[in-house]
Structures are given as C-alpha cells and as structure tokens.
C-alpha cells in the first residue's frame, strides 16, 4: 500500500523549522501544575464533581509527531508514561510514584487510542462500501433485520452521527455479549435519523455489528487484515497481551464516582468501560497504537492507499483541537484518554498528538495544548517553502 515514511528535516517537508520547534516546549509546559491562585482550596472528597485541584497538570506525558508528504519532521516524547500510583480524591492530586518507579515517555510508547478507534472502524466500513458490500444509503435492517430499532437508520447516519441515538449506554452493567447486543438493538433514537447531529459511541458499536454481520469476520480481523497489517502498523492492535504492558502509557485510577467501574489504576487494558466489558474490542474504543503507526495511517489516507471519505467518521474543521488548520478544512479526531490526529488534505500535512491526560484521573481542562500544537503546524505550513522547492 503506502510507501514507508522516513524521518527528515523541516525543509524537506516544506515546513518552517522555527514553528515546528515551538511544539515540544509547549507540551513540556503543561506537564507540571501551574502555581495555584491565591486562596485556592483543594476540592475535598465530597466535591469531585468540580474536578481535580486547581493546577492539575494537563497530562503526565505526551508523544508528538508532525510531518508532510512522506517526511516526518518531528517525533519526540516528553514527560512520563507512568507517573502516578493513584489519585487522592481528598486533595485532588495524583499520588506520585517514587522517581525510580516512574516510566519515562518514549517516542515508541503505546497509547490507548480511545475514540481514535472510531476512524479505523469507519475506514473498515468505507472499504466495504467501495467493495460494493455495503451501501451507505440502504437501511441497516435490509442487511441485518433487528439490528436497530428504527428501520430508517442507514450506515451514513451512523458514520455522520445523525442517527439520533444518545451518546452512550451503560452496557458494562449487562452480563454478556447477547444482553449487550439486545440492549443496543432496542435503543430508539431521541430524534429522527438524519435530523440532527449527536456524537454517539453507539453509532460505531452498531457499525461494528453491521460489519461483522455482513463479512462474517470480527472487527479486529477486519482492521488487521484491511488496515494495520498492509500498512506495517506493527504496534497497533486491540487487547494487547501482558508482555506489551511495559511499553504502554498508563491511564486512570478508575473508581466511582468519577469512573463507572472500580478498577484502580488502568495500565495495559482499555480505559473505556464499555470496551472493557467487550473484552477490549469495540467499534468506538479499544485500539492501542503508537504515534509512528498513526502517521502511517494518516499517510495512507492522504495518499489514497486507504479510502478516505471525510464525511464518514471524521470530524471536520474543528478549531478547538485543530487550531487554524480548521480554516483549511482539516479533518481528524480526538480520544478521551488524550489522543488526537489531524490531517490537512490540501498540503498533505499531518499531526499526531498522544497524551495520557487521564493519568491519574480524568479532568476538564480542554484541548488547548492540542490546538496550540496544530496552530504551530498551520504556521509552519504558511511560512515553509513548497515541498518541491525544499528538496535538493
């Protein structure tokens, strides 16, 4: 499929080096808590709803990769893959590991992708569309009677989040796969299909169910055979085995009331509770990967080695995490654990930012660092020489 990427320089990629050089210091600056405001109080154990204490770091660590065409101009790691042993809800602070027990972030650290998984499920669906197996306008019940409660629902509705379904269901409370499938199939939309957009994990869970029904193959095989193996994405998979745990960034001290299950520090297993209940393989979450592997994925989409239908599965022109790349019509996605990917089809540029923002606990500090990194890439494109002129 796509030719391999290579590490190169900013001039070779047609990017302004000074702007690209701003990305890593920006990420380093959010690894430690800022000085608290005068009179700031810890939230206390009964006040978790207000979030961690003021000044909680945005992330424990991150890996960032930026490139254009077949050149990766930046690939660096900052901070820690594992920094905390847990979270103290009484102080609103993470409980840090001794320095000798922390695990530094590395460029090849593996991350729980969370909702970036949706892009792989969507791409697998687009492959079946292009193969003539699926028609995005055909009712889902024409393929699988009883798959959804509203017979008007189509694959396009699922992949554009216009099915009308609620954002999520507590499927982790159900005893087995049959009960989860029945609950999902019985869910009626809150609004008629096609009427409005409501981002929902259920859409990609139903896409998974449709794919598995029409192909007779599990989602993990569709992703491996159709995407990751041909692209040489050797570090990308669902449900990584225990021997890969040392390479994986930790996520959350997952406990009620902030979490939905009581699992303690999650490290090496999927963070999402519904995906966890599904043995780590779900259409909306569950994949683990590295920045380099995601760059291979981005490159394949941008070069046509993988089919790309931006309206099906991707977020488009979202400045809150794309910065001014959104003005160029960039596409991409984010994940709850701190992951993101942005592709600029016009220039062939791509940005992968993987951070463990939920380590040691989820917070609501937004996507400012994501947007700032994307802003640097946008300026690097504006100020860089054309790729052809930049090459010897």
mmCIF file of N, CA and C in Angstrom, residues 34-139:
data_model
loop_
_atom_site.group_PDB
_atom_site.id
_atom_site.type_symbol
_atom_site.label_atom_id
_atom_site.label_comp_id
_atom_site.label_asym_id
_atom_site.label_seq_id
_atom_site.Cartn_x
_atom_site.Cartn_y
_atom_site.Cartn_z
ATOM 1 N N UNK A 34 0.615 24.582 37.243
ATOM 2 C CA UNK A 34 0.991 25.977 37.437
ATOM 3 C C UNK A 34 0.814 26.371 38.895
ATOM 4 N N UNK A 35 1.364 27.490 39.287
ATOM 5 C CA UNK A 35 1.211 27.963 40.656
ATOM 6 C C UNK A 35 -0.267 28.196 40.949
ATOM 7 N N UNK A 36 -0.751 27.741 42.121
ATOM 8 C CA UNK A 36 -2.173 27.917 42.431
ATOM 9 C C UNK A 36 -2.518 29.387 42.632
ATOM 10 N N UNK A 37 -3.754 29.709 42.362
ATOM 11 C CA UNK A 37 -4.228 31.068 42.593
ATOM 12 C C UNK A 37 -4.257 31.346 44.091
ATOM 13 N N UNK A 38 -4.065 32.593 44.508
ATOM 14 C CA UNK A 38 -4.139 32.929 45.936
ATOM 15 C C UNK A 38 -5.467 32.493 46.534
ATOM 16 N N UNK A 39 -5.388 31.783 47.660
ATOM 17 C CA UNK A 39 -6.595 31.350 48.340
ATOM 18 C C UNK A 39 -7.255 30.128 47.753
ATOM 19 N N UNK A 40 -6.595 29.467 46.773
ATOM 20 C CA UNK A 40 -7.197 28.272 46.169
ATOM 21 C C UNK A 40 -7.328 27.164 47.193
ATOM 22 N N UNK A 41 -8.436 26.465 47.178
ATOM 23 C CA UNK A 41 -8.700 25.391 48.131
ATOM 24 C C UNK A 41 -8.753 24.060 47.408
ATOM 25 N N UNK A 42 -8.258 22.953 48.044
ATOM 26 C CA UNK A 42 -8.458 21.635 47.451
ATOM 27 C C UNK A 42 -9.932 21.298 47.427
ATOM 28 N N UNK A 43 -10.370 20.464 46.494
ATOM 29 C CA UNK A 43 -11.797 20.238 46.306
ATOM 30 C C UNK A 43 -12.440 19.447 47.423
ATOM 31 N N UNK A 44 -11.678 18.597 48.139
ATOM 32 C CA UNK A 44 -12.297 17.779 49.170
ATOM 33 C C UNK A 44 -12.941 16.552 48.574
ATOM 34 N N UNK A 45 -13.044 15.484 49.382
ATOM 35 C CA UNK A 45 -13.516 14.200 48.888
ATOM 36 C C UNK A 45 -14.934 14.219 48.389
ATOM 37 N N UNK A 46 -15.779 15.113 48.932
ATOM 38 C CA UNK A 46 -17.178 15.114 48.529
ATOM 39 C C UNK A 46 -17.437 16.011 47.331
ATOM 40 N N UNK A 47 -16.393 16.640 46.800
ATOM 41 C CA UNK A 47 -16.606 17.628 45.746
ATOM 42 C C UNK A 47 -15.916 17.236 44.456
ATOM 43 N N UNK A 48 -15.858 15.947 44.161
ATOM 44 C CA UNK A 48 -15.141 15.552 42.953
ATOM 45 C C UNK A 48 -15.754 16.160 41.699
ATOM 46 N N UNK A 49 -17.040 16.408 41.717
ATOM 47 C CA UNK A 49 -17.697 16.923 40.511
ATOM 48 C C UNK A 49 -17.055 18.216 40.014
ATOM 49 N N UNK A 50 -16.374 18.953 40.902
ATOM 50 C CA UNK A 50 -15.708 20.172 40.466
ATOM 51 C C UNK A 50 -14.369 19.873 39.811
ATOM 52 N N UNK A 51 -13.931 18.635 39.829
ATOM 53 C CA UNK A 51 -12.692 18.252 39.164
ATOM 54 C C UNK A 51 -11.512 18.206 40.107
ATOM 55 N N UNK A 52 -10.356 17.799 39.596
ATOM 56 C CA UNK A 52 -9.149 17.789 40.400
ATOM 57 C C UNK A 52 -8.793 19.198 40.872
ATOM 58 N N UNK A 53 -7.873 19.259 41.825
ATOM 59 C CA UNK A 53 -7.480 20.543 42.391
ATOM 60 C C UNK A 53 -6.946 21.470 41.312
ATOM 61 N N UNK A 54 -7.091 22.768 41.569
ATOM 62 C CA UNK A 54 -6.604 23.767 40.633
ATOM 63 C C UNK A 54 -5.119 23.548 40.357
ATOM 64 N N UNK A 55 -4.740 23.642 39.109
ATOM 65 C CA UNK A 55 -3.342 23.463 38.761
ATOM 66 C C UNK A 55 -2.966 22.039 38.424
ATOM 67 N N UNK A 56 -3.950 21.146 38.330
ATOM 68 C CA UNK A 56 -3.659 19.762 37.922
ATOM 69 C C UNK A 56 -3.007 19.789 36.543
ATOM 70 N N UNK A 57 -1.906 19.051 36.333
ATOM 71 C CA UNK A 57 -1.259 19.062 35.012
ATOM 72 C C UNK A 57 -2.223 18.605 33.913
ATOM 73 N N UNK A 58 -2.031 19.141 32.710
ATOM 74 C CA UNK A 58 -2.881 18.715 31.601
ATOM 75 C C UNK A 58 -2.640 17.257 31.264
ATOM 76 N N UNK A 59 -1.394 16.823 31.346
ATOM 77 C CA UNK A 59 -1.076 15.422 31.079
ATOM 78 C C UNK A 59 0.186 15.044 31.830
ATOM 79 N N UNK A 60 0.391 13.743 31.986
ATOM 80 C CA UNK A 60 1.633 13.265 32.598
ATOM 81 C C UNK A 60 2.758 13.207 31.578
ATOM 82 N N UNK A 61 2.415 12.986 30.329
ATOM 83 C CA UNK A 61 3.414 12.900 29.274
ATOM 84 C C UNK A 61 2.743 12.862 27.925
ATOM 85 N N UNK A 62 3.558 12.970 26.875
ATOM 86 C CA UNK A 62 2.989 13.008 25.526
ATOM 87 C C UNK A 62 4.040 12.602 24.504
ATOM 88 N N UNK A 63 3.548 12.147 23.363
ATOM 89 C CA UNK A 63 4.372 11.920 22.174
ATOM 90 C C UNK A 63 3.728 12.706 21.048
ATOM 91 N N UNK A 64 4.536 13.477 20.342
ATOM 92 C CA UNK A 64 4.016 14.281 19.256
ATOM 93 C C UNK A 64 4.787 13.974 17.981
ATOM 94 N N UNK A 65 4.073 13.924 16.887
ATOM 95 C CA UNK A 65 4.668 13.646 15.575
ATOM 96 C C UNK A 65 4.015 14.567 14.560
ATOM 97 N N UNK A 66 4.843 15.227 13.756
ATOM 98 C CA UNK A 66 4.327 16.097 12.701
ATOM 99 C C UNK A 66 5.092 15.836 11.423
ATOM 100 N N UNK A 67 4.394 15.877 10.315
ATOM 101 C CA UNK A 67 5.050 15.642 9.037
ATOM 102 C C UNK A 67 4.216 16.131 7.883
ATOM 103 N N UNK A 68 4.781 15.923 6.701
ATOM 104 C CA UNK A 68 4.106 16.324 5.477
ATOM 105 C C UNK A 68 4.606 15.432 4.354
ATOM 106 N N UNK A 69 3.675 14.970 3.526
ATOM 107 C CA UNK A 69 4.086 14.043 2.479
ATOM 108 C C UNK A 69 4.628 12.772 3.103
ATOM 109 N N UNK A 70 5.815 12.339 2.652
ATOM 110 C CA UNK A 70 6.401 11.124 3.216
ATOM 111 C C UNK A 70 7.520 11.430 4.202
ATOM 112 N N UNK A 71 7.565 12.678 4.713
ATOM 113 C CA UNK A 71 8.615 13.098 5.629
ATOM 114 C C UNK A 71 8.038 13.395 7.005
ATOM 115 N N UNK A 72 8.591 12.749 8.017
ATOM 116 C CA UNK A 72 8.261 13.056 9.406
ATOM 117 C C UNK A 72 9.318 14.022 9.916
ATOM 118 N N UNK A 73 8.907 15.247 10.213
ATOM 119 C CA UNK A 73 9.854 16.287 10.612
ATOM 120 C C UNK A 73 10.017 16.394 12.120
ATOM 121 N N UNK A 74 9.066 15.866 12.880
ATOM 122 C CA UNK A 74 9.104 15.931 14.342
ATOM 123 C C UNK A 74 8.539 14.655 14.908
ATOM 124 N N UNK A 75 9.263 14.054 15.849
ATOM 125 C CA UNK A 75 8.775 12.859 16.552
ATOM 126 C C UNK A 75 9.488 12.808 17.893
ATOM 127 N N UNK A 76 8.863 13.339 18.916
ATOM 128 C CA UNK A 76 9.508 13.454 20.222
ATOM 129 C C UNK A 76 8.550 13.106 21.344
ATOM 130 N N UNK A 77 9.141 12.748 22.468
ATOM 131 C CA UNK A 77 8.382 12.396 23.662
ATOM 132 C C UNK A 77 8.766 13.315 24.807
ATOM 133 N N UNK A 78 7.788 13.613 25.654
ATOM 134 C CA UNK A 78 8.037 14.409 26.854
ATOM 135 C C UNK A 78 7.297 13.771 28.028
ATOM 136 N N UNK A 79 7.837 13.953 29.224
ATOM 137 C CA UNK A 79 7.133 13.534 30.422
ATOM 138 C C UNK A 79 7.190 12.051 30.699
ATOM 139 N N UNK A 80 6.096 11.557 31.298
ATOM 140 C CA UNK A 80 6.071 10.209 31.855
ATOM 141 C C UNK A 80 4.938 9.379 31.272
ATOM 142 N N UNK A 81 5.252 8.135 30.932
ATOM 143 C CA UNK A 81 4.220 7.180 30.541
ATOM 144 C C UNK A 81 3.483 6.658 31.765
ATOM 145 N N UNK A 82 4.208 6.518 32.867
ATOM 146 C CA UNK A 82 3.627 6.126 34.156
ATOM 147 C C UNK A 82 4.258 7.022 35.217
ATOM 148 N N UNK A 83 3.443 7.859 35.825
ATOM 149 C CA UNK A 83 3.949 8.798 36.836
ATOM 150 C C UNK A 83 3.303 8.591 38.201
ATOM 151 N N UNK A 84 2.058 8.126 38.233
ATOM 152 C CA UNK A 84 1.284 8.080 39.464
ATOM 153 C C UNK A 84 0.891 6.650 39.827
ATOM 154 N N UNK A 85 0.794 6.414 41.135
ATOM 155 C CA UNK A 85 0.263 5.131 41.593
ATOM 156 C C UNK A 85 -1.246 5.200 41.785
ATOM 157 N N UNK A 86 -1.784 6.417 41.901
ATOM 158 C CA UNK A 86 -3.223 6.562 42.102
ATOM 159 C C UNK A 86 -3.607 8.017 42.192
ATOM 160 N N UNK A 87 -4.856 8.244 42.583
ATOM 161 C CA UNK A 87 -5.406 9.589 42.710
ATOM 162 C C UNK A 87 -6.021 9.730 44.089
ATOM 163 N N UNK A 88 -5.716 10.827 44.759
ATOM 164 C CA UNK A 88 -6.263 11.109 46.088
ATOM 165 C C UNK A 88 -7.409 12.100 45.936
ATOM 166 N N UNK A 89 -8.625 11.605 46.064
ATOM 167 C CA UNK A 89 -9.785 12.466 45.868
ATOM 168 C C UNK A 89 -9.950 13.488 46.987
ATOM 169 N N UNK A 90 -9.280 13.306 48.106
ATOM 170 C CA UNK A 90 -9.400 14.253 49.213
ATOM 171 C C UNK A 90 -8.552 15.503 48.978
ATOM 172 N N UNK A 91 -7.449 15.357 48.296
ATOM 173 C CA UNK A 91 -6.598 16.507 47.993
ATOM 174 C C UNK A 91 -6.760 16.985 46.563
ATOM 175 N N UNK A 92 -7.359 16.152 45.715
ATOM 176 C CA UNK A 92 -7.475 16.497 44.305
ATOM 177 C C UNK A 92 -6.162 16.392 43.568
ATOM 178 N N UNK A 93 -5.245 15.570 44.076
ATOM 179 C CA UNK A 93 -3.916 15.433 43.484
ATOM 180 C C UNK A 93 -3.602 13.966 43.187
ATOM 181 N N UNK A 94 -2.720 13.774 42.235
ATOM 182 C CA UNK A 94 -2.217 12.439 41.983
ATOM 183 C C UNK A 94 -1.219 12.024 43.054
ATOM 184 N N UNK A 95 -1.187 10.726 43.332
ATOM 185 C CA UNK A 95 -0.211 10.164 44.264
ATOM 186 C C UNK A 95 0.969 9.675 43.435
ATOM 187 N N UNK A 96 2.079 10.391 43.504
ATOM 188 C CA UNK A 96 3.203 10.103 42.623
ATOM 189 C C UNK A 96 3.990 8.876 43.054
ATOM 190 N N UNK A 97 4.475 8.155 42.068
ATOM 191 C CA UNK A 97 5.391 7.052 42.314
ATOM 192 C C UNK A 97 6.763 7.604 42.681
ATOM 193 N N UNK A 98 7.564 6.839 43.411
ATOM 194 C CA UNK A 98 8.960 7.240 43.593
ATOM 195 C C UNK A 98 9.639 7.384 42.233
ATOM 196 N N UNK A 99 10.589 8.281 42.142
ATOM 197 C CA UNK A 99 11.238 8.568 40.858
ATOM 198 C C UNK A 99 11.748 7.313 40.183
ATOM 199 N N UNK A 100 12.280 6.373 40.969
ATOM 200 C CA UNK A 100 12.861 5.154 40.391
ATOM 201 C C UNK A 100 11.813 4.239 39.768
ATOM 202 N N UNK A 101 10.538 4.421 40.140
ATOM 203 C CA UNK A 101 9.487 3.541 39.634
ATOM 204 C C UNK A 101 8.703 4.162 38.479
ATOM 205 N N UNK A 102 8.939 5.418 38.207
ATOM 206 C CA UNK A 102 8.244 6.047 37.089
ATOM 207 C C UNK A 102 8.796 5.533 35.761
ATOM 208 N N UNK A 103 7.950 5.585 34.743
ATOM 209 C CA UNK A 103 8.349 5.130 33.410
ATOM 210 C C UNK A 103 8.338 6.332 32.475
ATOM 211 N N UNK A 104 9.484 6.701 31.914
ATOM 212 C CA UNK A 104 9.515 7.867 31.027
ATOM 213 C C UNK A 104 8.783 7.594 29.713
ATOM 214 N N UNK A 105 8.219 8.647 29.159
ATOM 215 C CA UNK A 105 7.601 8.552 27.843
ATOM 216 C C UNK A 105 8.699 8.396 26.799
ATOM 217 N N UNK A 106 8.433 7.566 25.783
ATOM 218 C CA UNK A 106 9.372 7.368 24.682
ATOM 219 C C UNK A 106 8.626 7.564 23.368
ATOM 220 N N UNK A 107 9.348 7.862 22.300
ATOM 221 C CA UNK A 107 8.655 8.019 21.014
ATOM 222 C C UNK A 107 7.833 6.801 20.602
ATOM 223 N N UNK A 108 8.247 5.608 21.044
ATOM 224 C CA UNK A 108 7.509 4.403 20.655
ATOM 225 C C UNK A 108 6.552 3.915 21.741
ATOM 226 N N UNK A 109 6.238 4.764 22.717
ATOM 227 C CA UNK A 109 5.250 4.389 23.727
ATOM 228 C C UNK A 109 3.908 4.100 23.062
ATOM 229 N N UNK A 110 3.236 3.078 23.561
ATOM 230 C CA UNK A 110 1.928 2.654 23.051
ATOM 231 C C UNK A 110 0.834 3.307 23.896
ATOM 232 N N UNK A 111 -0.187 3.827 23.225
ATOM 233 C CA UNK A 111 -1.282 4.514 23.902
ATOM 234 C C UNK A 111 -2.613 3.820 23.634
ATOM 235 N N UNK A 112 -3.488 3.913 24.614
ATOM 236 C CA UNK A 112 -4.891 3.570 24.432
ATOM 237 C C UNK A 112 -5.505 4.690 23.589
ATOM 238 N N UNK A 113 -5.910 4.381 22.370
ATOM 239 C CA UNK A 113 -6.380 5.409 21.437
ATOM 240 C C UNK A 113 -7.764 5.944 21.756
ATOM 241 N N UNK A 114 -8.530 5.240 22.572
ATOM 242 C CA UNK A 114 -9.901 5.648 22.876
ATOM 243 C C UNK A 114 -10.669 5.855 21.560
ATOM 244 N N UNK A 115 -11.269 7.030 21.362
ATOM 245 C CA UNK A 115 -12.157 7.226 20.206
ATOM 246 C C UNK A 115 -11.450 7.364 18.871
ATOM 247 N N UNK A 116 -10.114 7.419 18.843
ATOM 248 C CA UNK A 116 -9.453 7.325 17.536
ATOM 249 C C UNK A 116 -9.749 5.972 16.897
ATOM 250 N N UNK A 117 -10.142 5.004 17.717
ATOM 251 C CA UNK A 117 -10.579 3.702 17.198
ATOM 252 C C UNK A 117 -11.709 3.879 16.181
ATOM 253 N N UNK A 118 -12.550 4.880 16.403
ATOM 254 C CA UNK A 118 -13.686 5.102 15.505
ATOM 255 C C UNK A 118 -13.234 5.305 14.058
ATOM 256 N N UNK A 119 -12.075 5.923 13.861
ATOM 257 C CA UNK A 119 -11.591 6.147 12.496
ATOM 258 C C UNK A 119 -11.259 4.832 11.801
ATOM 259 N N UNK A 120 -10.774 3.872 12.544
ATOM 260 C CA UNK A 120 -10.445 2.564 11.961
ATOM 261 C C UNK A 120 -11.723 1.787 11.646
ATOM 262 N N UNK A 121 -12.703 1.859 12.531
ATOM 263 C CA UNK A 121 -13.982 1.218 12.250
ATOM 264 C C UNK A 121 -14.636 1.853 11.033
ATOM 265 N N UNK A 122 -14.587 3.195 10.971
ATOM 266 C CA UNK A 122 -15.172 3.894 9.825
ATOM 267 C C UNK A 122 -14.437 3.539 8.533
ATOM 268 N N UNK A 123 -13.113 3.459 8.592
ATOM 269 C CA UNK A 123 -12.345 3.110 7.393
ATOM 270 C C UNK A 123 -12.663 1.690 6.941
ATOM 271 N N UNK A 124 -12.813 0.775 7.886
ATOM 272 C CA UNK A 124 -13.206 -0.593 7.528
ATOM 273 C C UNK A 124 -14.575 -0.594 6.853
ATOM 274 N N UNK A 125 -15.478 0.270 7.323
ATOM 275 C CA UNK A 125 -16.798 0.358 6.692
ATOM 276 C C UNK A 125 -16.698 0.937 5.284
ATOM 277 N N UNK A 126 -15.871 1.963 5.115
ATOM 278 C CA UNK A 126 -15.697 2.564 3.783
ATOM 279 C C UNK A 126 -15.085 1.555 2.820
ATOM 280 N N UNK A 127 -14.192 0.721 3.297
ATOM 281 C CA UNK A 127 -13.643 -0.335 2.438
ATOM 282 C C UNK A 127 -14.746 -1.257 1.940
ATOM 283 N N UNK A 128 -15.708 -1.571 2.807
ATOM 284 C CA UNK A 128 -16.816 -2.426 2.381
ATOM 285 C C UNK A 128 -17.764 -1.679 1.444
ATOM 286 N N UNK A 129 -17.879 -0.378 1.612
ATOM 287 C CA UNK A 129 -18.673 0.424 0.669
ATOM 288 C C UNK A 129 -18.025 0.395 -0.709
ATOM 289 N N UNK A 130 -16.717 0.626 -0.745
ATOM 290 C CA UNK A 130 -16.030 0.657 -2.037
ATOM 291 C C UNK A 130 -15.973 -0.719 -2.689
ATOM 292 N N UNK A 131 -16.058 -1.773 -1.881
ATOM 293 C CA UNK A 131 -16.081 -3.129 -2.428
ATOM 294 C C UNK A 131 -17.474 -3.523 -2.906
ATOM 295 N N UNK A 132 -18.460 -2.659 -2.669
ATOM 296 C CA UNK A 132 -19.820 -2.953 -3.097
ATOM 297 C C UNK A 132 -20.599 -3.824 -2.145
ATOM 298 N N UNK A 133 -20.042 -4.092 -0.979
ATOM 299 C CA UNK A 133 -20.727 -4.935 0.005
ATOM 300 C C UNK A 133 -21.788 -4.141 0.753
ATOM 301 N N UNK A 134 -21.496 -2.873 1.037
ATOM 302 C CA UNK A 134 -22.417 -2.018 1.772
ATOM 303 C C UNK A 134 -22.781 -0.783 0.949
ATOM 304 N N UNK A 135 -24.003 -0.339 1.125
ATOM 305 C CA UNK A 135 -24.479 0.909 0.539
ATOM 306 C C UNK A 135 -24.806 1.839 1.702
ATOM 307 N N UNK A 136 -24.150 2.989 1.797
ATOM 308 C CA UNK A 136 -24.379 3.851 2.962
ATOM 309 C C UNK A 136 -25.793 4.405 3.058
ATOM 310 N N UNK A 137 -26.563 4.347 1.963
ATOM 311 C CA UNK A 137 -27.924 4.889 1.978
ATOM 312 C C UNK A 137 -28.987 3.817 2.226
ATOM 313 N N UNK A 138 -28.580 2.588 2.268
ATOM 314 C CA UNK A 138 -29.546 1.499 2.442
ATOM 315 C C UNK A 138 -29.863 1.305 3.920
ATOM 316 N N UNK A 139 -31.116 1.075 4.287
ATOM 317 C CA UNK A 139 -31.444 0.845 5.696
ATOM 318 C C UNK A 139 -30.651 -0.328 6.275
#
